[in-house]
Amino acid sequence: MKKLVCAGEILVEIMAERIGQSFRAPGPLVGPFPSGAPAIFIDQAARLGQPAGLIAAVGDDDFGHLNIERLRADGADISAITVHQGAATGTAFITYETDGSRHFVYNIKQSAAGLIEMGAEARALLAGADHFHVMGTSLFSPEVIEVARNGIEAVKRRGGTVSFDPNIRKEMLDLPGMRDALHFVLSKTDVFLPSGPELFTFAEATDEEGAAREMLDRGISTVVVKKGAQGAVHYDRSGRIASPGFVVDEIDPTGAGDCFAAAFVSFWLRGEGPKRALEIANGCGALAVTKKGPMEGIASLAEVEAFIATSRTGAPA
Ligand code: ATP
Ligand code: MG
């Protein structure tokens, strides 16, 4: 089976217990939960039985070991996760507003996550990789952009493939080096996985189909637009396929996009058709939102298949 690799931040997530709770006053918190978009992605792929490894850095503390042990237990390759003495693992504190929006207090760049580098272990992991996944959120400094470039170039040299989840806020486009980095990534991308309006970040067209077609014309072979509870839409040269989401109670949406992307890319790498890849991906995304904590809803292939067999779907996207 093909091996996929991702690089970027490992974090713990700590959540306000009540909706509408402010971080400007003391209050009850839950966590730490293992987190970080690349870690969520790799953990979900590994749980589906895909060989998957992560290039990352943590501190020599409980938050770092919590993540490493979860990834190891779920079958991920942790050989390129560096443990730094004297640096603290990255954190994200999250509170949910009453309107459903999220408010974050991050410590990523200044944490051990900012110490990620292309060491001997990372090079060894990439020497056995067939696919590299890029997360827009992980391109937060020149050092991590360099790791992503190395990853892309290493798999492309071996005839491998690249997927890209932009997961990017418009303000991030103005960070130094960001536009160049994103254009480089897009020029190498085989599978593009924007969520909703992110599709339009790199396109002139203002309608979904037109924007997807522009991305295909750039040489991307597959575009999958994630649409939350509505599921997802797949575009390639042969047309458009919409796949409805599964009906679940949403407890915590964080991480759904990463679980979806991991499942879609794993099945795409196995040569499965878009209908099956979308169904498994929608199943993983739906299960992800049913638990508090971004990695707590991650399902094995047997679990997601059992869920799909007994679930109702909504209207197609
Ligand atoms: P993230 O917050 O992780 O960045 P995202 O914005 O990238 O998420 P979404 O479109 O919110 O991605 O969710 C990804 C996938 O997860 C959806 O395409 C769908 O399959 C599933 N999903 C998300 N929310 C729900 C929900 N409320 N009910 C059912 N499925 C959901
Ligand atoms: Mg997203």
Coordinates of N, CA and C in Angstrom, one line a residue, residues 96-215:
Y96 N -16.2 28.3 22.3 CA -17.2 28.4 21.3 C -18.2 29.6 21.7
E97 N -18.4 30.5 20.7 CA -19.3 31.6 21.0 C -20.8 31.0 20.8
T98 N -21.7 31.8 21.3 CA -23.1 31.3 21.2 C -23.6 31.2 19.7
D99 N -23.0 32.0 18.8 CA -23.4 31.8 17.4 C -22.6 30.7 16.6
G100 N -21.9 29.9 17.4 CA -21.2 28.7 16.7 C -19.8 29.0 16.3
S101 N -19.4 30.3 16.3 CA -18.0 30.6 15.9 C -17.1 30.2 17.0
R102 N -15.8 30.1 16.6 CA -14.8 29.7 17.6 C -13.8 30.8 17.8
H103 N -13.3 30.9 19.0 CA -12.3 31.8 19.4 C -11.1 31.1 19.9
F104 N -9.9 31.4 19.4 CA -8.7 30.6 19.7 C -7.6 31.4 20.5
V105 N -6.9 30.8 21.4 CA -5.6 31.3 21.9 C -4.6 30.3 21.5
Y106 N -3.7 30.6 20.6 CA -2.7 29.6 20.1 C -1.3 29.9 20.7
N107 N -0.6 28.8 20.9 CA 0.9 29.0 21.0 C 1.5 27.9 20.1
I108 N 1.8 28.3 18.9 CA 2.3 27.3 17.9 C 3.7 27.7 17.5
K109 N 3.8 28.9 16.9 CA 5.1 29.3 16.3 C 6.2 29.4 17.4
Q110 N 5.9 29.8 18.6 CA 6.9 30.0 19.6 C 7.1 28.7 20.4
S111 N 6.3 27.6 20.1 CA 6.4 26.4 20.8 C 7.3 25.4 20.1
A112 N 7.4 24.2 20.6 CA 8.3 23.2 19.9 C 7.9 23.0 18.5
A113 N 6.6 23.2 18.2 CA 6.1 23.1 16.8 C 6.9 23.9 15.8
G114 N 7.4 25.1 16.3 CA 8.2 26.0 15.5 C 9.6 25.5 15.2
L115 N 10.0 24.4 15.9 CA 11.3 23.9 15.7 C 11.4 22.7 14.7
I116 N 10.3 22.5 14.0 CA 10.3 21.5 12.9 C 11.4 21.7 11.9
E117 N 12.1 20.6 11.5 CA 13.2 20.7 10.5 C 13.3 19.4 9.7
M118 N 14.1 19.6 8.6 CA 14.3 18.4 7.8 C 15.6 17.7 8.3
G119 N 15.4 16.9 9.4 CA 16.5 16.1 9.9 C 16.6 14.8 9.2
A120 N 17.6 14.0 9.7 CA 17.8 12.7 9.1 C 16.6 11.8 9.2
E121 N 15.8 11.8 10.3 CA 14.6 11.0 10.4 C 13.6 11.4 9.4
A122 N 13.4 12.8 9.2 CA 12.4 13.2 8.2 C 12.8 12.8 6.8
R123 N 14.1 12.9 6.5 CA 14.6 12.5 5.2 C 14.3 11.0 4.9
A124 N 14.6 10.2 6.0 CA 14.4 8.8 5.9 C 12.9 8.5 5.7
L125 N 12.0 9.2 6.4 CA 10.6 8.9 6.2 C 10.1 9.3 4.8
L126 N 10.6 10.4 4.3 CA 10.3 10.8 2.9 C 10.8 9.9 1.8
A127 N 12.0 9.2 2.2 CA 12.6 8.3 1.2 C 11.7 7.1 0.9
G128 N 10.7 6.8 1.8 CA 9.8 5.7 1.6 C 8.4 6.2 1.4
A129 N 8.2 7.5 1.1 CA 6.8 8.0 0.9 C 6.4 8.1 -0.6
D130 N 5.1 7.8 -0.8 CA 4.5 7.9 -2.1 C 3.6 9.1 -2.3
H131 N 3.3 9.7 -1.2 CA 2.3 10.8 -1.2 C 2.6 11.8 -0.1
F132 N 2.5 13.1 -0.4 CA 2.7 14.2 0.6 C 1.5 15.0 0.7
H133 N 1.0 15.3 1.9 CA -0.2 16.1 2.1 C 0.2 17.4 2.7
V134 N -0.3 18.5 2.1 CA 0.1 19.9 2.6 C -1.1 20.5 3.2
M135 N -1.0 21.1 4.4 CA -2.0 21.8 5.2 C -1.7 23.3 5.1
G136 N -2.6 24.1 4.6 CA -2.3 25.5 4.6 C -2.0 26.1 5.9
T137 N -2.7 25.6 7.0 CA -2.4 26.1 8.3 C -1.0 25.9 8.8
S138 N -0.3 24.9 8.2 CA 1.0 24.5 8.7 C 2.1 25.4 8.1
L139 N 1.7 26.3 7.1 CA 2.7 27.1 6.4 C 2.9 28.4 7.2
F140 N 3.2 28.3 8.5 CA 3.1 29.5 9.3 C 4.5 30.2 9.5
S141 N 5.6 29.6 9.0 CA 6.9 30.2 9.0 C 7.7 29.8 7.9
P142 N 8.8 30.5 7.5 CA 9.7 30.1 6.4 C 10.2 28.7 6.6
E143 N 10.5 28.3 7.9 CA 11.1 27.0 8.2 C 10.1 25.9 7.8
V144 N 8.8 26.1 8.2 CA 7.9 25.0 7.9 C 7.5 25.0 6.4
I145 N 7.6 26.1 5.7 CA 7.4 26.2 4.3 C 8.5 25.4 3.6
E146 N 9.7 25.5 4.1 CA 10.8 24.8 3.6 C 10.7 23.3 3.7
V147 N 10.1 22.9 4.9 CA 9.9 21.4 5.1 C 8.9 20.9 4.1
A148 N 7.8 21.7 3.9 CA 6.8 21.3 2.9 C 7.3 21.2 1.5
R149 N 8.1 22.2 1.1 CA 8.8 22.1 -0.2 C 9.6 20.9 -0.4
N150 N 10.4 20.6 0.7 CA 11.2 19.4 0.6 C 10.4 18.1 0.5
G151 N 9.3 18.1 1.2 CA 8.4 16.9 1.2 C 7.8 16.7 -0.2
I152 N 7.3 17.8 -0.8 CA 6.7 17.8 -2.1 C 7.8 17.3 -3.1
E153 N 8.9 17.9 -3.1 CA 10.0 17.6 -4.0 C 10.4 16.1 -3.9
A154 N 10.5 15.7 -2.7 CA 11.0 14.3 -2.4 C 10.0 13.3 -3.0
V155 N 8.7 13.5 -2.8 CA 7.7 12.5 -3.3 C 7.6 12.6 -4.9
K156 N 7.6 13.8 -5.4 CA 7.5 14.0 -6.8 C 8.7 13.4 -7.6
R157 N 9.9 13.5 -7.0 CA 11.1 12.8 -7.6 C 10.9 11.3 -7.7
R158 N 10.1 10.8 -6.8 CA 9.9 9.3 -6.8 C 8.6 9.0 -7.6
G159 N 8.1 10.0 -8.3 CA 6.9 9.7 -9.1 C 5.6 9.7 -8.3
G160 N 5.7 10.2 -7.0 CA 4.5 10.2 -6.1 C 3.6 11.4 -6.4
T161 N 2.6 11.6 -5.5 CA 1.5 12.5 -5.7 C 1.4 13.5 -4.4
V162 N 0.7 14.6 -4.6 CA 0.5 15.6 -3.6 C -0.9 16.0 -3.4
S163 N -1.4 16.1 -2.2 CA -2.7 16.7 -1.9 C -2.5 18.0 -1.1
F164 N -3.6 18.8 -1.2 CA -3.4 20.2 -0.5 C -4.8 20.6 0.0
D165 N -4.8 20.8 1.3 CA -6.0 21.4 2.0 C -5.7 22.8 2.4
P166 N -6.2 23.8 1.7 CA -5.7 25.2 1.9 C -6.0 25.6 3.3
N167 N -7.2 25.3 3.9 CA -7.5 25.7 5.3 C -6.9 27.0 5.7
I168 N -7.2 28.0 4.9 CA -6.4 29.2 5.0 C -7.4 30.4 5.2
R169 N -7.0 31.3 6.1 CA -7.8 32.5 6.2 C -7.2 33.6 5.3
K170 N -8.0 34.4 4.7 CA -7.6 35.4 3.7 C -6.4 36.2 4.2
E171 N -6.4 36.6 5.6 CA -5.4 37.4 6.2 C -4.0 36.7 6.1
M172 N -4.0 35.4 6.1 CA -2.7 34.6 6.0 C -2.0 34.8 4.7
L173 N -2.8 35.2 3.7 CA -2.2 35.4 2.3 C -1.2 36.5 2.3
D174 N -1.3 37.4 3.3 CA -0.3 38.5 3.3 C 0.9 38.3 4.1
L175 N 1.0 37.1 4.7 CA 2.3 36.8 5.5 C 3.4 36.7 4.5
P176 N 4.7 37.1 4.9 CA 5.8 37.0 4.0 C 6.0 35.6 3.4
G177 N 6.1 35.6 2.1 CA 6.5 34.3 1.4 C 5.2 33.4 1.2
M178 N 4.1 33.8 1.7 CA 2.9 32.9 1.7 C 2.4 32.7 0.3
R179 N 2.2 33.8 -0.5 CA 1.6 33.7 -1.8 C 2.5 32.8 -2.7
D180 N 3.8 33.0 -2.7 CA 4.7 32.2 -3.4 C 4.6 30.8 -3.1
A181 N 4.6 30.5 -1.7 CA 4.5 29.1 -1.2 C 3.3 28.5 -1.7
L182 N 2.1 29.2 -1.6 CA 0.8 28.6 -2.0 C 0.8 28.3 -3.5
H183 N 1.4 29.2 -4.3 CA 1.4 29.0 -5.8 C 2.3 27.8 -6.1
F184 N 3.4 27.7 -5.4 CA 4.3 26.5 -5.6 C 3.5 25.2 -5.3
V185 N 2.9 25.2 -4.1 CA 2.2 24.0 -3.7 C 1.1 23.7 -4.7
L186 N 0.3 24.7 -5.2 CA -0.7 24.4 -6.1 C -0.2 23.8 -7.5
S187 N 1.0 24.3 -7.9 CA 1.5 23.9 -9.1 C 1.9 22.4 -9.1
K188 N 2.0 21.9 -7.8 CA 2.4 20.4 -7.7 C 1.3 19.6 -7.2
T189 N 0.1 20.2 -7.0 CA -1.0 19.5 -6.4 C -1.8 18.6 -7.4
D190 N -2.0 17.3 -6.9 CA -2.9 16.4 -7.7 C -4.3 16.4 -7.1
V191 N -4.4 16.5 -5.8 CA -5.8 16.4 -5.2 C -5.9 17.7 -4.3
F192 N -6.9 18.5 -4.7 CA -7.1 19.8 -4.0 C -8.4 19.7 -3.2
L193 N -8.3 20.0 -1.9 CA -9.4 19.8 -0.9 C -9.9 21.0 -0.2
P194 N -10.4 22.0 -0.9 CA -10.8 23.2 -0.2 C -12.1 23.0 0.6
S195 N -12.4 23.8 1.6 CA -13.7 23.7 2.2 C -14.5 25.0 1.8
G196 N -15.7 24.8 1.3 CA -16.6 25.8 0.9 C -15.9 26.9 0.1
P197 N -15.9 28.2 0.6 CA -15.4 29.3 -0.1 C -13.9 29.3 -0.4
E198 N -13.2 28.5 0.3 CA -11.7 28.4 0.0 C -11.4 28.1 -1.4
L199 N -12.4 27.4 -2.1 CA -12.2 27.1 -3.5 C -11.9 28.4 -4.4
F200 N -12.5 29.5 -3.9 CA -12.4 30.7 -4.7 C -11.1 31.5 -4.5
T201 N -10.3 31.1 -3.5 CA -9.1 31.9 -3.1 C -8.2 32.0 -4.3
F202 N -8.1 30.9 -5.1 CA -7.1 30.9 -6.2 C -7.8 30.9 -7.6
A203 N -9.1 31.2 -7.7 CA -9.8 31.2 -8.9 C -10.4 32.5 -9.2
E204 N -10.7 32.8 -10.5 CA -11.3 34.0 -10.9 C -12.8 33.9 -10.9
A205 N -13.3 32.6 -11.3 CA -14.7 32.4 -11.4 C -15.4 32.6 -10.1
T206 N -16.7 32.9 -10.1 CA -17.4 33.1 -8.9 C -18.4 32.0 -8.6
D207 N -18.5 31.1 -9.6 CA -19.4 29.9 -9.4 C -18.6 28.7 -9.1
E208 N -19.1 27.7 -8.3 CA -18.3 26.6 -7.9 C -17.8 25.8 -9.1
E209 N -18.7 25.5 -10.0 CA -18.2 24.6 -11.1 C -17.1 25.3 -12.0
G210 N -17.3 26.6 -12.2 CA -16.3 27.4 -13.0 C -15.0 27.4 -12.2
A211 N -15.0 27.6 -10.9 CA -13.8 27.7 -10.2 C -13.1 26.3 -10.1
A212 N -13.9 25.3 -10.0 CA -13.3 23.9 -9.9 C -12.6 23.6 -11.3
R213 N -13.3 24.0 -12.4 CA -12.8 23.8 -13.7 C -11.4 24.5 -13.9
E214 N -11.4 25.8 -13.4 CA -10.1 26.5 -13.5 C -9.0 25.8 -12.7
M215 N -9.3 25.2 -11.6 CA -8.3 24.4 -10.8 C -7.8 23.2 -11.6

